[in-house]
Amino acid sequence: MPKARRFDYTLPFKLGKLARSLQADIMMTTLFFADIIGALSTYMYKPKALISWEAITGRLRFHQKKMYQLTSGRFDMVVAVSNSIWPYIIKDRGQDPQKICTIYYGVDLRKFAPAPPHRNRAHFIFGTAARLVYQKGHRYLLEAIPEVVKEYPHARWELAGDGEKLEELRQLVAQLQIESYVTFLGRRDDVPDLLAHWDAFVLPSLWEGFPNVLLEAMARSRPVIATDVEGSGELVVPEETGLLVEKKNSQALAQAMKALLANPDHAETWGAAGRKRVEDHFSVGKQVMEFEELYLSFV
């Protein structure tokens, strides 16, 4: 449904008219504009359920919070992608906790099939795949590298992704004199292949909703090192599928990477355990089934 401007005030009427013509039972929205348009449209036509899918944590502007709080009563359910974002949904969106549930992201287990470990390779490669923006915390990963290579000069890092921080991060690599250890791969569309190529995955994010890329890395049987932010603690089991560290803490990241390098067998055992955890709890089939059950509960 095209819009004429950033917030097209005719869209709630158009959406309500469309929903009425379809006699829609379920309306599902995600992100601020769609959520508010969907909520306002229910004054024209109220389906059996208006459901919002929430994946973002606490980055709303004042007027966005107010709009959510004014329309929170129109939502029959808000689906959170992790338990850890419930407080944000309750506080910033003003949502009744009785109308919140969690359905985790799911990963395609065939597309992200288990990959064999790399044995007897000259380099141990840590990889990360994320937009090069402040949120993803690449600076703290790079600042950890000098300490790691003092003891483990065979370690290497590959960063997949593009973004506004690219030049700043390149300058930091030069400043830290770690050019021979770090490779910027740019934007890539072959993440499943990259995950198989890497020995371990690192995600130094400052905040998340639920980091889907960790799921993908674990599905590919890779151990993960991640900051203990929203969602990560519900996915990573410390010293079983990987390690969790404090955010904005380069020293903690360095210690975690050195711990994995000191015990390379963990790359294989933690990777296998991560794959099993994804199969048991985070498959796309499980996600679809839980959404189906939610929809059926309203019709």
Coordinates of C-alpha atoms in Angstrom, one line a residue:
M1 CA 0.0 0.0 0.0
P2 CA 2.0 3.1 -1.2
K3 CA 2.1 6.2 1.0
A4 CA 2.3 9.8 -0.2
R5 CA 4.6 11.1 2.5
R6 CA 6.6 10.0 5.5
F7 CA 3.4 9.5 7.5
D8 CA 0.4 9.4 5.2
Y9 CA -2.6 10.2 7.3
T10 CA -4.9 8.6 4.7
L11 CA -3.4 5.1 5.2
P12 CA -5.3 4.1 8.3
F13 CA -8.6 4.8 6.4
K14 CA -7.3 2.9 3.3
L15 CA -6.1 0.0 5.5
G16 CA -9.4 -0.2 7.4
K17 CA -11.4 -0.2 4.2
L18 CA -9.2 -2.9 2.7
A19 CA -9.4 -5.1 5.9
R20 CA -13.2 -4.6 5.9
S21 CA -13.5 -5.7 2.3
L22 CA -11.5 -8.8 3.0
Q23 CA -13.3 -9.4 6.3
A24 CA -9.8 -10.0 7.7
D25 CA -9.6 -12.0 10.9
I26 CA -5.9 -11.3 11.8
M27 CA -3.9 -8.1 11.1
M28 CA -0.2 -8.2 11.8
T29 CA 2.1 -5.2 11.8
T30 CA 5.8 -4.6 12.6
L31 CA 7.8 -1.4 13.2
F32 CA 6.5 2.0 14.2
F33 CA 4.7 3.3 11.2
A34 CA 2.9 0.1 10.4
D35 CA 2.0 -0.4 14.0
I36 CA 0.4 3.0 14.4
I37 CA -1.4 2.8 11.0
G38 CA -2.7 -0.7 11.9
A39 CA -3.9 0.5 15.3
L40 CA -5.7 3.6 13.9
S41 CA -7.3 1.5 11.1
T42 CA -9.1 -0.6 13.7
Y43 CA -11.4 2.3 14.5
M44 CA -12.8 1.7 11.0
Y45 CA -12.7 -2.1 11.1
K46 CA -11.7 -4.2 14.1
P47 CA -10.4 -7.7 13.1
K48 CA -10.5 -10.5 15.6
A49 CA -6.9 -9.7 16.5
L50 CA -4.4 -6.9 15.8
I51 CA -0.9 -8.4 16.5
S52 CA 2.4 -6.4 16.5
W53 CA 5.7 -8.1 16.0
E54 CA 8.4 -6.3 18.1
A55 CA 12.1 -6.9 17.6
I56 CA 13.6 -3.5 18.7
T57 CA 14.7 -2.4 22.1
G58 CA 14.3 1.1 23.5
R59 CA 15.3 3.3 20.6
L60 CA 12.0 5.2 20.3
R61 CA 11.7 9.0 20.2
F62 CA 9.4 10.8 22.7
H63 CA 6.6 11.2 20.2
Q64 CA 6.8 7.6 19.1
K65 CA 6.5 6.4 22.7
K66 CA 3.4 8.6 23.1
M67 CA 1.8 7.3 20.0
Y68 CA 2.3 3.7 21.1
Q69 CA 1.0 4.5 24.6
L70 CA -2.1 6.1 23.1
T71 CA -2.8 3.1 20.9
S72 CA -1.6 0.2 23.1
G73 CA -5.2 -0.8 23.9
R74 CA -5.9 -1.5 20.2
F75 CA -3.3 -4.4 20.1
D76 CA -4.6 -7.8 21.1
M77 CA -1.1 -9.2 21.3
V78 CA 2.5 -8.0 21.0
V79 CA 4.9 -10.8 19.9
A80 CA 8.4 -10.2 21.3
V81 CA 11.4 -11.8 19.7
S82 CA 13.0 -12.4 23.1
N83 CA 12.0 -12.3 26.8
S84 CA 14.5 -9.6 27.5
I85 CA 12.7 -6.9 25.5
W86 CA 9.5 -7.3 27.5
P87 CA 10.4 -4.5 29.9
Y88 CA 10.8 -2.1 26.9
I89 CA 7.4 -3.1 25.5
I90 CA 5.7 -2.6 28.8
K91 CA 7.5 0.7 29.6
D92 CA 7.9 2.5 26.3
R93 CA 4.9 1.1 24.5
G94 CA 2.6 1.0 27.5
Q95 CA 1.5 -2.5 26.7
D96 CA -0.4 -4.7 29.1
P97 CA 2.0 -7.6 30.0
Q98 CA -1.0 -10.0 29.7
K99 CA -1.0 -9.2 26.0
I100 CA 2.7 -10.0 25.3
C101 CA 4.2 -13.3 24.3
T102 CA 7.6 -14.4 23.0
I103 CA 8.1 -16.2 19.8
Y104 CA 11.8 -16.6 18.9
Y105 CA 13.2 -16.2 15.5
G106 CA 13.8 -19.5 13.7
V107 CA 16.6 -20.5 11.3
D108 CA 16.3 -22.6 8.1
L109 CA 18.2 -25.7 9.2
R110 CA 18.7 -26.8 5.6
K111 CA 20.2 -23.5 4.4
F112 CA 22.3 -23.3 7.5
A113 CA 23.4 -27.0 7.7
P114 CA 26.2 -28.1 10.1
A115 CA 29.6 -27.5 8.7
P116 CA 32.7 -29.6 9.6
P117 CA 35.3 -28.0 11.8
H118 CA 38.7 -26.9 10.4
R119 CA 41.5 -29.0 11.7
N120 CA 45.3 -28.4 11.2
R121 CA 44.7 -25.0 9.4
A122 CA 47.5 -22.4 9.6
H123 CA 45.1 -19.7 11.0
F124 CA 42.2 -19.7 13.4
I125 CA 39.7 -17.3 11.9
F126 CA 37.2 -15.3 14.0
G127 CA 34.4 -13.9 11.9
T128 CA 31.6 -11.4 12.3
A129 CA 28.8 -10.3 10.0
A130 CA 27.0 -7.1 10.8
R131 CA 26.4 -3.6 9.6
L132 CA 29.4 -1.4 10.4
V133 CA 27.5 1.0 12.7
Y134 CA 27.9 2.1 16.3
Q135 CA 25.3 -0.4 17.6
K136 CA 27.4 -3.4 16.5
G137 CA 30.4 -2.5 18.6
H138 CA 33.2 -3.4 16.1
R139 CA 35.5 -0.9 17.8
Y140 CA 35.6 -3.0 21.0
L141 CA 36.4 -6.1 19.0
L142 CA 39.3 -4.4 17.1
E143 CA 40.7 -3.0 20.4
A144 CA 40.8 -6.5 21.8
I145 CA 43.0 -7.9 19.0
P146 CA 46.4 -6.6 20.0
E147 CA 46.3 -8.4 23.3
V148 CA 45.2 -11.7 21.6
V149 CA 47.9 -11.7 18.9
K150 CA 50.6 -11.3 21.5
E151 CA 49.9 -14.9 22.6
Y152 CA 48.3 -16.3 19.5
P153 CA 49.8 -14.7 16.3
H154 CA 48.0 -17.3 14.1
A155 CA 44.6 -15.8 14.9
R156 CA 42.9 -13.8 12.2
W157 CA 39.7 -11.7 12.0
E158 CA 37.3 -11.2 9.1
L159 CA 34.6 -8.5 9.2
A160 CA 31.7 -8.9 6.7
G161 CA 29.4 -5.9 6.3
D162 CA 29.3 -2.3 5.2
G163 CA 28.2 0.9 6.9
E164 CA 28.9 4.4 8.0
K165 CA 31.8 3.4 10.4
L166 CA 33.9 1.7 7.7
E167 CA 36.5 4.4 7.3
E168 CA 36.7 5.0 11.1
L169 CA 37.3 1.3 11.7
R170 CA 39.9 1.2 9.0
Q171 CA 41.7 4.0 10.7
L172 CA 41.5 2.2 14.0
V173 CA 43.0 -0.9 12.5
A174 CA 46.0 1.2 11.2
Q175 CA 46.3 3.0 14.5
L176 CA 46.4 -0.4 16.4
Q177 CA 48.9 -1.8 13.8
I178 CA 46.8 -4.9 13.2
E179 CA 46.4 -4.6 9.4
S180 CA 48.0 -8.1 8.8
Y181 CA 45.4 -9.7 11.2
V182 CA 42.1 -8.0 10.0
T183 CA 40.3 -8.2 6.7
F184 CA 37.2 -6.1 5.8
L185 CA 35.1 -8.2 3.5
G186 CA 32.5 -5.6 2.6
R187 CA 28.8 -6.4 2.1
R188 CA 28.4 -10.1 1.4
D189 CA 25.4 -12.2 0.3
D190 CA 27.1 -15.5 1.1
V191 CA 26.9 -15.5 4.9
P192 CA 26.2 -19.3 5.1
D193 CA 29.5 -19.9 3.3
L194 CA 31.4 -17.4 5.4
L195 CA 30.1 -19.1 8.6
A196 CA 31.4 -22.4 7.3
H197 CA 34.8 -20.8 6.5
W198 CA 35.2 -19.3 9.9
D199 CA 36.3 -21.2 13.0
A200 CA 34.3 -19.1 15.4
F201 CA 31.8 -16.2 15.4
V202 CA 32.0 -13.0 17.4
L203 CA 29.2 -10.5 17.9
P204 CA 30.3 -7.4 20.1
S205 CA 26.9 -5.6 19.9
L206 CA 25.9 -2.9 22.3
W207 CA 22.2 -3.7 22.0
E208 CA 20.0 -6.1 20.1
G209 CA 16.4 -7.5 20.1
F210 CA 17.4 -11.0 19.3
P211 CA 20.6 -11.5 17.2
N212 CA 19.5 -13.8 14.4
V213 CA 23.1 -14.0 13.1
L214 CA 24.1 -15.9 16.3
L215 CA 21.4 -18.5 15.4
E216 CA 22.8 -18.8 12.0
A217 CA 26.4 -19.3 13.3
M218 CA 25.3 -21.9 15.8
A219 CA 23.3 -23.7 13.1
R220 CA 26.5 -23.9 11.1
S221 CA 28.2 -25.6 14.2
R222 CA 30.3 -22.6 15.1
P223 CA 31.1 -21.6 18.6
V224 CA 30.0 -18.0 19.4
I225 CA 31.4 -15.2 21.5
A226 CA 28.8 -12.5 22.1
T227 CA 28.2 -9.5 24.4
D228 CA 25.5 -10.2 27.0
V229 CA 22.8 -8.0 25.5
E230 CA 19.1 -8.5 24.8
G231 CA 18.4 -11.9 23.4
S232 CA 22.0 -13.3 23.5
G233 CA 21.7 -14.7 27.0
E234 CA 18.5 -16.6 25.9
L235 CA 20.5 -18.2 23.0
V236 CA 24.1 -18.7 24.1
V237 CA 24.8 -21.2 26.9
P238 CA 28.1 -20.1 28.4
E239 CA 30.9 -22.7 28.2
E240 CA 28.5 -25.1 26.4
T241 CA 27.8 -23.3 23.1
G242 CA 30.1 -20.3 23.5
L243 CA 30.9 -17.4 25.8
L244 CA 29.1 -14.2 26.9
V245 CA 31.0 -11.1 27.8
E246 CA 30.2 -7.6 29.1
K247 CA 29.4 -5.1 26.4
K248 CA 31.9 -2.3 25.6
N249 CA 34.6 -4.3 27.2
S250 CA 37.6 -5.1 24.9
Q251 CA 39.5 -6.8 27.7
A252 CA 36.6 -9.3 28.3
L253 CA 36.4 -9.9 24.5
A254 CA 40.2 -10.6 24.4
Q255 CA 40.0 -13.0 27.3
A256 CA 37.1 -14.9 25.7
M257 CA 38.9 -15.2 22.4
K258 CA 42.1 -16.3 24.1
A259 CA 40.2 -18.9 26.1
L260 CA 38.9 -20.4 22.8
L261 CA 42.3 -20.3 21.2
A262 CA 43.8 -22.0 24.3
N263 CA 41.3 -24.8 24.0
P264 CA 40.7 -25.3 20.2
D265 CA 38.8 -28.5 20.9
H266 CA 36.0 -26.3 22.3
A267 CA 35.4 -24.9 18.8
E268 CA 34.2 -28.4 17.8
T269 CA 32.3 -29.4 21.0
W270 CA 30.7 -26.0 21.5
G271 CA 29.8 -25.8 17.8
A272 CA 28.1 -29.2 17.9
A273 CA 26.2 -28.2 21.1
G274 CA 25.1 -25.0 19.4
R275 CA 23.7 -26.8 16.4
K276 CA 21.8 -29.1 18.7
R277 CA 20.4 -26.2 20.7
V278 CA 19.2 -24.5 17.5
E279 CA 17.6 -27.8 16.3
D280 CA 15.7 -28.2 19.6
H281 CA 14.6 -24.6 20.2
F282 CA 15.1 -22.2 17.3
S283 CA 14.1 -23.9 14.0
V284 CA 12.0 -22.0 11.5
G285 CA 9.5 -24.9 11.7
K286 CA 9.0 -24.2 15.4
Q287 CA 8.6 -20.5 14.8
V288 CA 5.9 -21.1 12.2
M289 CA 4.1 -23.6 14.4
E290 CA 4.0 -21.1 17.3
F291 CA 2.6 -18.3 15.1
E292 CA 0.0 -20.7 13.7
E293 CA -1.1 -21.5 17.3
L294 CA -1.3 -17.8 18.1
Y295 CA -3.4 -17.0 15.1
L296 CA -5.8 -19.9 15.8
S297 CA -6.2 -18.8 19.4
F298 CA -8.1 -15.7 18.1
V299 CA -10.3 -17.3 15.4

